[in-house]
CSV table of C-alpha atoms and ligand atoms in Angstrom, one decimal:
chain,number,residue,atom,x,y,z
A,1,UNK,CA,-1.8,-19.4,-17.8
A,2,UNK,CA,-0.4,-16.2,-19.8
A,3,UNK,CA,2.3,-15.2,-21.8
A,4,UNK,CA,5.8,-16.6,-20.4
A,5,UNK,CA,3.6,-19.5,-18.6
A,6,UNK,CA,3.1,-16.7,-15.7
A,7,UNK,CA,0.2,-17.4,-13.2
A,8,UNK,CA,-2.3,-14.8,-12.2
A,9,UNK,CA,-1.1,-13.9,-8.7
A,10,UNK,CA,-3.3,-12.5,-6.4
A,11,UNK,CA,-1.0,-12.1,-3.6
A,12,UNK,CA,-1.3,-9.3,-1.2
A,13,UNK,CA,2.3,-8.5,-1.0
A,14,UNK,CA,4.7,-8.6,-2.5
A,15,UNK,CA,2.6,-8.9,-5.8
A,16,UNK,CA,2.4,-8.9,-9.3
A,17,UNK,CA,4.2,-6.0,-11.2
A,18,UNK,CA,3.1,-4.8,-14.8
A,19,UNK,CA,4.5,-7.2,-17.4
A,20,UNK,CA,6.0,-4.3,-19.7
A,21,UNK,CA,8.1,-3.0,-16.5
A,22,UNK,CA,9.5,-6.7,-15.9
A,23,UNK,CA,10.3,-6.8,-19.5
A,24,UNK,CA,12.0,-3.5,-19.3
A,25,UNK,CA,14.2,-4.5,-16.3
A,26,UNK,CA,15.1,-7.6,-18.0
A,27,UNK,CA,16.4,-5.8,-21.0
A,28,UNK,CA,18.3,-3.4,-18.8
A,29,UNK,CA,19.5,-6.2,-16.5
A,30,UNK,CA,23.1,-6.9,-17.7
A,31,UNK,CA,23.9,-3.4,-19.3
A,32,UNK,CA,21.8,-0.6,-18.0
A,33,UNK,CA,21.7,2.3,-20.8
A,34,UNK,CA,25.1,1.5,-22.1
A,35,UNK,CA,27.0,1.8,-18.7
A,36,UNK,CA,28.2,-1.9,-18.7
A,37,UNK,CA,26.7,-2.7,-15.7
A,38,UNK,CA,23.4,-3.7,-14.3
A,39,UNK,CA,21.6,-1.4,-11.6
A,40,UNK,CA,22.4,-3.8,-8.7
A,41,UNK,CA,26.1,-3.5,-9.2
A,42,UNK,CA,26.1,0.3,-9.6
A,43,UNK,CA,27.5,2.8,-7.1
A,44,UNK,CA,24.5,4.9,-5.6
A,45,UNK,CA,26.9,7.7,-6.0
A,46,UNK,CA,27.3,7.5,-9.6
A,47,UNK,CA,25.6,9.9,-12.3
A,48,UNK,CA,23.5,7.1,-13.6
A,49,UNK,CA,22.0,6.2,-10.3
A,50,UNK,CA,21.6,9.6,-9.1
A,51,UNK,CA,19.8,10.3,-12.4
A,52,UNK,CA,17.6,7.1,-11.6
A,53,UNK,CA,16.4,8.3,-8.1
A,54,UNK,CA,15.9,12.1,-9.3
A,55,UNK,CA,13.6,10.7,-12.1
A,56,UNK,CA,11.8,8.3,-9.9
A,57,UNK,CA,10.9,11.1,-7.5
A,58,UNK,CA,9.9,13.4,-10.2
A,59,UNK,CA,8.0,10.9,-11.6
A,60,UNK,CA,6.3,10.3,-8.4
A,61,UNK,CA,5.7,13.7,-7.9
A,62,UNK,CA,4.0,14.6,-10.8
A,63,UNK,CA,2.0,11.2,-10.6
A,64,UNK,CA,0.6,12.4,-7.1
A,65,UNK,CA,0.6,16.1,-7.7
A,66,UNK,CA,2.8,16.3,-4.6
A,67,UNK,CA,3.2,19.7,-3.3
A,68,UNK,CA,6.6,21.7,-3.2
A,69,UNK,CA,6.4,21.6,0.5
A,70,UNK,CA,6.6,18.0,0.7
A,71,UNK,CA,9.4,15.9,0.7
A,72,UNK,CA,9.7,12.3,-1.0
A,73,UNK,CA,11.9,9.9,1.0
A,74,UNK,CA,13.1,6.5,-0.1
A,75,UNK,CA,13.8,4.7,2.9
A,76,UNK,CA,14.2,0.9,4.2
A,77,UNK,CA,12.9,-1.2,6.8
A,78,UNK,CA,9.5,-1.5,5.3
A,79,UNK,CA,5.9,-0.4,6.8
A,80,UNK,CA,6.8,-1.9,10.2
A,81,UNK,CA,9.7,0.5,10.4
A,82,UNK,CA,7.4,3.6,10.2
A,83,UNK,CA,5.3,2.4,12.7
A,84,UNK,CA,8.3,3.1,15.0
A,85,UNK,CA,9.4,6.4,12.9
A,86,UNK,CA,6.0,8.1,12.7
A,87,UNK,CA,5.8,8.6,16.5
A,88,UNK,CA,9.7,8.9,17.1
A,89,UNK,CA,9.5,11.9,14.7
A,90,UNK,CA,5.9,13.2,15.2
A,91,UNK,CA,5.5,13.4,19.2
A,92,UNK,CA,7.2,16.7,19.2
A,93,UNK,CA,4.6,18.8,21.4
A,94,UNK,CA,2.0,17.1,23.6
A,95,UNK,CA,3.6,13.7,23.1
A,96,UNK,CA,0.1,12.7,22.2
A,97,UNK,CA,-1.6,11.0,19.3
A,98,UNK,CA,-5.0,9.6,18.1
A,99,UNK,CA,-5.2,6.2,16.3
A,100,UNK,CA,-7.7,4.6,14.3
A,101,UNK,CA,-7.7,1.1,14.5
A,102,UNK,CA,-9.1,-0.7,11.4
A,103,UNK,CA,-7.1,-3.8,11.3
A,104,UNK,CA,-4.0,-5.5,12.1
A,105,UNK,CA,-1.7,-3.1,10.6
A,106,UNK,CA,-3.3,-0.3,12.2
A,107,UNK,CA,-3.2,-2.1,15.5
A,108,UNK,CA,0.4,-2.7,15.2
A,109,UNK,CA,1.0,0.8,14.5
A,110,UNK,CA,-1.1,2.0,17.6
A,111,UNK,CA,1.0,-0.6,19.8
A,112,UNK,CA,4.2,0.5,18.5
A,113,UNK,CA,3.3,4.2,19.2
A,114,UNK,CA,2.3,3.4,22.6
A,115,UNK,CA,6.0,2.7,23.4
A,116,UNK,CA,6.7,6.5,23.1
A,117,UNK,CA,3.6,8.7,24.0
A,118,UNK,CA,0.1,9.1,25.1
A,119,UNK,CA,-1.6,7.4,22.6
A,120,UNK,CA,-5.4,7.1,22.2
A,121,UNK,CA,-7.7,4.8,20.2
A,122,UNK,CA,-10.1,7.6,18.4
A,123,UNK,CA,-12.3,5.2,16.5
A,124,UNK,CA,-12.3,1.4,16.0
A,125,UNK,CA,-14.3,-1.5,14.3
A,126,UNK,CA,-12.5,-4.1,16.0
A,127,UNK,CA,-15.6,-5.3,17.6
A,128,UNK,CA,-17.2,-6.3,14.5
A,129,UNK,CA,-14.0,-8.0,13.3
A,130,UNK,CA,-13.1,-5.0,11.3
A,131,UNK,CA,-15.7,-5.5,8.8
A,132,UNK,CA,-16.2,-1.6,8.4
A,133,UNK,CA,-14.7,1.8,8.5
A,134,UNK,CA,-15.4,4.0,11.4
A,135,UNK,CA,-16.2,8.0,10.4
A,136,UNK,CA,-14.6,10.3,12.8
A,137,UNK,CA,-13.6,13.9,12.4
A,138,UNK,CA,-12.2,17.0,14.4
A,139,UNK,CA,-15.0,16.7,17.2
A,140,UNK,CA,-13.3,13.2,18.1
A,141,UNK,CA,-9.9,14.0,18.3
A,142,UNK,CA,-8.0,15.6,21.1
A,143,UNK,CA,-7.2,19.1,19.8
A,144,UNK,CA,-3.9,18.9,21.2
A,145,UNK,CA,-2.7,15.9,19.6
A,146,UNK,CA,0.5,15.9,17.8
A,147,UNK,CA,-0.9,13.9,15.0
A,148,UNK,CA,-4.0,11.3,13.9
A,149,UNK,CA,-3.0,8.0,12.3
A,150,UNK,CA,-5.1,5.8,9.7
A,151,UNK,CA,-4.5,2.9,7.6
A,152,UNK,CA,-6.2,4.0,4.3
A,153,UNK,CA,-6.6,0.6,3.0
A,154,UNK,CA,-7.0,-2.5,5.2
A,155,UNK,CA,-5.1,-5.2,3.7
A,156,UNK,CA,-5.9,-8.2,5.5
A,157,UNK,CA,-9.8,-7.0,6.0
A,158,UNK,CA,-10.4,-5.7,2.5
A,159,UNK,CA,-11.9,-2.3,3.8
A,160,UNK,CA,-10.7,1.1,2.7
A,161,UNK,CA,-11.3,4.6,3.5
A,162,UNK,CA,-13.8,6.3,1.0
A,163,UNK,CA,-13.2,10.1,2.7
A,164,UNK,CA,-10.2,11.6,4.3
A,165,UNK,CA,-11.1,12.6,8.3
A,166,UNK,CA,-10.9,16.2,8.9
A,167,UNK,CA,-8.5,16.7,11.5
A,168,UNK,CA,-8.3,20.3,11.1
A,169,UNK,CA,-5.0,21.8,12.2
A,170,UNK,CA,-3.8,18.2,13.5
A,171,UNK,CA,-1.6,16.5,10.9
A,172,UNK,CA,-2.9,13.2,9.4
A,173,UNK,CA,-0.7,10.3,9.0
A,174,UNK,CA,-1.6,7.6,6.4
A,175,UNK,CA,-0.2,4.3,5.9
A,176,UNK,CA,-1.3,3.8,2.0
A,177,UNK,CA,0.8,0.7,1.8
A,178,UNK,CA,-1.6,-1.1,0.2
A,179,UNK,CA,-3.7,1.4,-1.8
A,180,UNK,CA,-0.8,4.2,-3.0
A,181,UNK,CA,-0.8,5.0,-6.3
A,182,UNK,CA,-4.6,3.3,-7.0
A,183,UNK,CA,-6.5,6.7,-7.4
A,184,UNK,CA,-5.8,10.2,-7.0
A,185,UNK,CA,-5.3,11.6,-3.6
A,186,UNK,CA,-4.8,15.3,-2.2
A,187,UNK,CA,-1.3,15.0,-0.6
A,188,UNK,CA,-2.3,18.4,1.0
A,189,UNK,CA,-4.8,17.0,3.5
A,190,UNK,CA,-2.0,14.5,4.9
A,191,UNK,CA,1.0,15.5,7.2
A,192,UNK,CA,2.6,12.2,6.1
A,193,UNK,CA,1.9,9.5,3.8
A,194,UNK,CA,3.7,6.5,4.0
A,195,UNK,CA,3.9,3.1,2.0
A,196,UNK,CA,5.9,0.0,1.6
A,197,UNK,CA,6.5,-0.6,-1.9
A,198,UNK,CA,5.6,-4.4,-2.5
A,199,UNK,CA,2.1,-4.1,-3.5
A,200,UNK,CA,1.3,-0.8,-6.0
A,201,UNK,CA,5.1,0.5,-6.3
A,202,UNK,CA,7.7,-2.3,-7.2
A,203,UNK,CA,9.8,-4.9,-5.1
A,204,UNK,CA,9.9,-4.9,-1.4
A,205,UNK,CA,13.1,-3.0,0.1
A,206,UNK,CA,12.1,0.5,-0.2
A,207,UNK,CA,9.3,2.3,1.7
A,208,UNK,CA,8.3,5.8,0.4
A,209,UNK,CA,7.6,8.6,2.8
A,210,UNK,CA,5.8,11.4,1.7
A,211,UNK,CA,6.1,14.2,4.4
A,212,UNK,CA,5.3,17.8,4.7
A,213,UNK,CA,8.1,19.8,5.4
A,214,UNK,CA,7.5,21.4,8.7
A,215,UNK,CA,7.0,18.2,10.4
A,216,UNK,CA,10.8,17.5,10.0
A,217,UNK,CA,13.6,18.2,12.4
A,218,UNK,CA,11.7,17.0,15.7
A,219,UNK,CA,13.2,13.7,16.8
A,220,UNK,CA,14.4,13.4,20.0
A,221,UNK,CA,18.7,13.5,20.7
A,222,UNK,CA,18.2,10.1,21.6
A,223,UNK,CA,16.7,9.1,18.1
A,224,UNK,CA,18.9,6.4,16.0
A,225,UNK,CA,20.3,8.6,13.3
A,226,UNK,CA,18.6,6.3,10.5
A,227,UNK,CA,15.2,6.9,12.2
A,228,UNK,CA,15.5,10.7,11.9
A,229,UNK,CA,13.3,11.8,8.8
A,230,UNK,CA,15.4,15.0,8.4
A,231,UNK,CA,18.7,13.4,8.2
A,232,UNK,CA,17.3,11.6,5.1
A,233,UNK,CA,15.6,14.8,3.8
A,234,UNK,CA,18.6,16.8,4.0
A,235,UNK,CA,20.9,14.0,2.2
A,236,UNK,CA,18.2,13.4,-0.4
A,237,UNK,CA,17.4,9.8,0.5
A,238,UNK,CA,21.4,9.0,0.3
A,239,UNK,CA,22.6,9.4,3.9
A,240,UNK,CA,23.7,5.6,3.5
A,241,UNK,CA,23.4,3.3,0.5
A,242,UNK,CA,19.4,3.3,-0.3
A,243,UNK,CA,17.6,0.1,-1.6
A,244,UNK,CA,19.0,1.1,-5.4
A,245,UNK,CA,17.6,-1.8,-7.4
A,246,UNK,CA,14.0,-1.4,-5.7
A,247,UNK,CA,14.0,2.3,-6.4
A,248,UNK,CA,14.8,1.7,-9.8
A,249,UNK,CA,12.3,-0.8,-10.3
A,250,UNK,CA,9.9,1.4,-8.8
A,251,UNK,CA,10.8,4.4,-10.9
A,252,UNK,CA,10.3,2.3,-14.2
A,253,UNK,CA,6.7,1.4,-12.7
A,254,UNK,CA,6.2,5.2,-12.2
A,255,UNK,CA,6.9,5.6,-15.9
A,256,UNK,CA,4.8,3.2,-16.8
A,257,UNK,CA,1.8,4.5,-14.6
A,258,UNK,CA,2.3,7.7,-16.5
A,259,UNK,CA,2.4,6.1,-20.0
A,260,UNK,CA,-0.8,4.5,-19.3
A,261,UNK,CA,-2.8,7.6,-18.3
A,262,UNK,CA,-1.7,8.4,-14.9
A,263,UNK,CA,-4.1,7.8,-11.7
A,264,UNK,CA,-7.2,9.3,-12.9
A,265,UNK,CA,-7.0,6.2,-15.4
A,266,UNK,CA,-5.7,3.8,-13.0
A,267,UNK,CA,-8.6,4.5,-10.5
A,268,UNK,CA,-11.4,3.9,-13.6
A,269,UNK,CA,-9.4,0.5,-14.3
A,270,UNK,CA,-9.3,-0.4,-11.0
A,271,UNK,CA,-13.0,0.7,-10.2
A,272,UNK,CA,-14.1,-1.6,-13.0
A,273,UNK,CA,-11.8,-4.7,-12.0
A,274,UNK,CA,-13.3,-4.6,-8.4
A,275,UNK,CA,-16.6,-3.8,-9.6
A,276,UNK,CA,-17.0,-7.0,-11.5
A,277,UNK,CA,-15.6,-9.1,-8.7
A,278,UNK,CA,-17.8,-7.6,-6.0
A,279,UNK,CA,-21.0,-7.4,-8.4
A,280,UNK,CA,-20.3,-11.2,-9.1
A,281,UNK,CA,-19.9,-12.0,-5.2
A,282,UNK,CA,-23.0,-10.4,-4.4
A,283,UNK,CA,-25.1,-11.9,-7.0
A,284,UNK,CA,-23.6,-15.5,-6.1
A,285,UNK,CA,-25.4,-18.3,-3.9
A,286,UNK,CA,-21.9,-19.6,-2.8
A,287,UNK,CA,-19.6,-16.5,-2.3
A,288,UNK,CA,-20.3,-13.9,0.2
A,289,UNK,CA,-18.3,-10.6,1.1
A,290,UNK,CA,-17.9,-10.1,4.8
A,291,UNK,CA,-17.3,-6.3,4.3
A,292,UNK,CA,-19.8,-3.2,4.5
A,293,UNK,CA,-20.4,-2.1,1.0
A,294,UNK,CA,-19.5,1.6,1.2
A,295,UNK,CA,-16.3,0.6,2.8
A,296,UNK,CA,-14.9,-2.2,0.4
A,297,UNK,CA,-11.5,-1.9,-0.9
A,298,UNK,CA,-10.7,-1.7,-4.8
A,299,UNK,CA,-7.3,-3.5,-3.9
A,300,UNK,CA,-8.3,-6.6,-1.5
A,301,UNK,CA,-11.3,-8.3,-2.3
A,302,UNK,CA,-12.3,-10.4,0.7
A,303,UNK,CA,-14.9,-13.4,0.6
A,304,UNK,CA,-16.2,-16.5,2.0
A,305,UNK,CA,-18.2,-19.5,1.3
A,306,UNK,CA,-19.2,-19.9,5.1
A,307,UNK,CA,-17.5,-23.5,5.0
A,308,UNK,CA,-13.8,-23.8,5.9
A,309,UNK,CA,-13.1,-27.2,3.9
A,310,UNK,CA,-15.0,-25.7,0.8
A,311,UNK,CA,-12.8,-22.5,1.1
A,312,UNK,CA,-9.5,-24.9,1.4
A,313,UNK,CA,-10.6,-27.0,-1.6
A,314,UNK,CA,-11.5,-23.5,-3.5
A,315,UNK,CA,-7.8,-22.3,-3.0
A,316,UNK,CA,-6.3,-25.5,-4.0
A,317,UNK,CA,-8.2,-25.8,-7.3
A,318,UNK,CA,-8.0,-22.2,-8.4
A,319,UNK,CA,-4.0,-22.8,-7.8
A,320,UNK,CA,-4.2,-25.7,-10.0
A,321,UNK,CA,-5.5,-23.3,-12.7
A,322,UNK,CA,-2.8,-21.1,-12.4
A,323,UNK,CA,-4.9,-18.4,-10.1
A,324,UNK,CA,-2.4,-18.6,-7.0
A,325,UNK,CA,-2.3,-16.9,-3.7
A,326,UNK,CA,-6.0,-16.6,-2.8
A,327,UNK,CA,-6.3,-18.1,0.6
A,328,UNK,CA,-7.3,-15.1,3.2
A,329,UNK,CA,-4.6,-13.8,5.6
A,330,UNK,CA,-3.7,-16.5,8.1
A,331,UNK,CA,-5.5,-14.8,10.8
A,332,UNK,CA,-8.9,-14.5,9.6
A,333,UNK,CA,-9.1,-17.4,6.7
A,334,UNK,CA,-11.5,-17.6,3.8
A,335,UNK,CA,-10.6,-16.1,0.5
A,336,UNK,CA,-8.9,-12.9,-0.3
A,337,UNK,CA,-8.1,-11.6,-4.1
A,338,UNK,CA,-5.4,-9.0,-4.1
A,339,UNK,CA,-6.3,-7.1,-7.4
A,340,UNK,CA,-3.5,-4.3,-7.2
A,341,UNK,CA,-2.6,-2.0,-10.2
A,342,UNK,CA,-0.5,-4.5,-12.2
A,343,UNK,CA,-3.3,-7.2,-12.0
A,344,UNK,CA,-5.0,-7.0,-15.3
A,345,UNK,CA,-8.6,-7.3,-16.2
A,346,UNK,CA,-8.0,-10.6,-17.8
A,347,UNK,CA,-6.8,-11.9,-14.3
A,348,UNK,CA,-10.1,-10.9,-13.0
A,349,UNK,CA,-12.3,-12.4,-15.6
A,350,UNK,CA,-10.2,-15.7,-15.2
A,351,UNK,CA,-10.8,-15.5,-11.6
A,352,UNK,CA,-14.8,-14.9,-12.0
A,353,UNK,CA,-15.0,-17.8,-14.5
A,354,UNK,CA,-13.4,-20.1,-12.2
A,355,UNK,CA,-15.5,-19.1,-9.3
A,356,UNK,CA,-18.6,-19.7,-11.7
A,357,UNK,CA,-17.6,-23.0,-12.3
A,358,UNK,CA,-16.4,-24.1,-8.7
A,359,UNK,CA,-20.2,-23.0,-7.8
A,360,UNK,CA,-21.9,-24.9,-10.1
A,361,UNK,CA,-19.8,-28.2,-9.0
A,362,UNK,CA,-20.5,-27.4,-5.2
A,363,UNK,CA,-23.8,-26.6,-4.8
B,401,LIG,C1,-1.2,-1.7,5.1
B,401,LIG,C2,0.1,-2.4,5.5
B,401,LIG,N1,0.7,-2.1,6.6
B,401,LIG,C3,1.9,-2.0,6.7
B,401,LIG,C4,2.5,-3.3,6.4
B,401,LIG,C5,3.7,-3.9,6.9
B,401,LIG,O1,4.5,-3.8,6.2
B,401,LIG,P1,6.3,-4.4,6.1
B,401,LIG,O2,6.0,-6.0,6.1
B,401,LIG,O3,6.8,-4.0,4.7
B,401,LIG,O4,6.7,-4.3,7.5
B,401,LIG,C6,1.6,-4.1,5.6
B,401,LIG,C7,2.0,-5.5,5.2
B,401,LIG,O5,1.3,-6.0,4.3
B,401,LIG,C8,0.3,-3.5,5.2
B,401,LIG,O6,-0.3,-4.0,4.4
């Protein structure tokens, strides 16, 4: 247990938030900056909230070095609504799009897009249970595709792209829900980057969409108003009541990341944390990583013992030690340690200590 008797929470999402952010939110809760009210109670049209959302956007722009010709939107509906919004807005000319299927979420996105146009699987690792990331480029995609879609980090299978596919002039759309803000990215290589907040950004309820300006304004006549990116951009994410509290906490997370060295420092810490854990797994007799070394995620570390009953025992005994939510996704079993930005090195060290002890006791 740590300060405040908090556990180390290895959940895939919602997941840990940085402790200094939680403390700040606690301190601000009843009376935000002398306004006499909490952010939860505040009008989204108030000056105080306007400042919160503007600062959140400015800080995110600074952290990710987002070019001027991109808009930042704070939306609702989670990742799942983006599976629909992307095709509804971007299938604008040929109505064709090419998808890389690298896991459950990519497949869901692909299936949803199939309702709207001519969608092709351009690359897949499904036959190997998504244990690696396919390489593809310009030569593999349809030159007249309206966009190409990838999932940059596969939360369930513990894989991540370590390259940005070259799609030439065809806009690249990336679901970065589980690795946004974990390392620097060159935003200009993408048409859209989107991410649900509940892993590296803040509480569930807000979804970040970073979209190149020229890709907006193509939603069909029949598109429901909430699902048109342009409506949100034209109204600075205030077309309707935004998820105010989630945006405020996300803004505090952005400030915290800035104050702790930005994305270069974050990347360094994430590589150290994941490196330590993978090194231990690779050196152990008991645990195995099913994921190809070069495609391993820094955020979701998947491992197995090869014995389902032992996996269950591991998860239960870890929980008793304050190391919680270590079971793999219900679709694949085994174990998964999600070590997002807010997981401190001490949490990874505590996990490795426990793994060693468990290995000793279960030889
Ligand atoms: C990579 C990825 N995309 C999309 C989703 C779906 O997000 P939501 O539950 O917000 O709809 C998840 C959920 O964990 C995810 O990990």
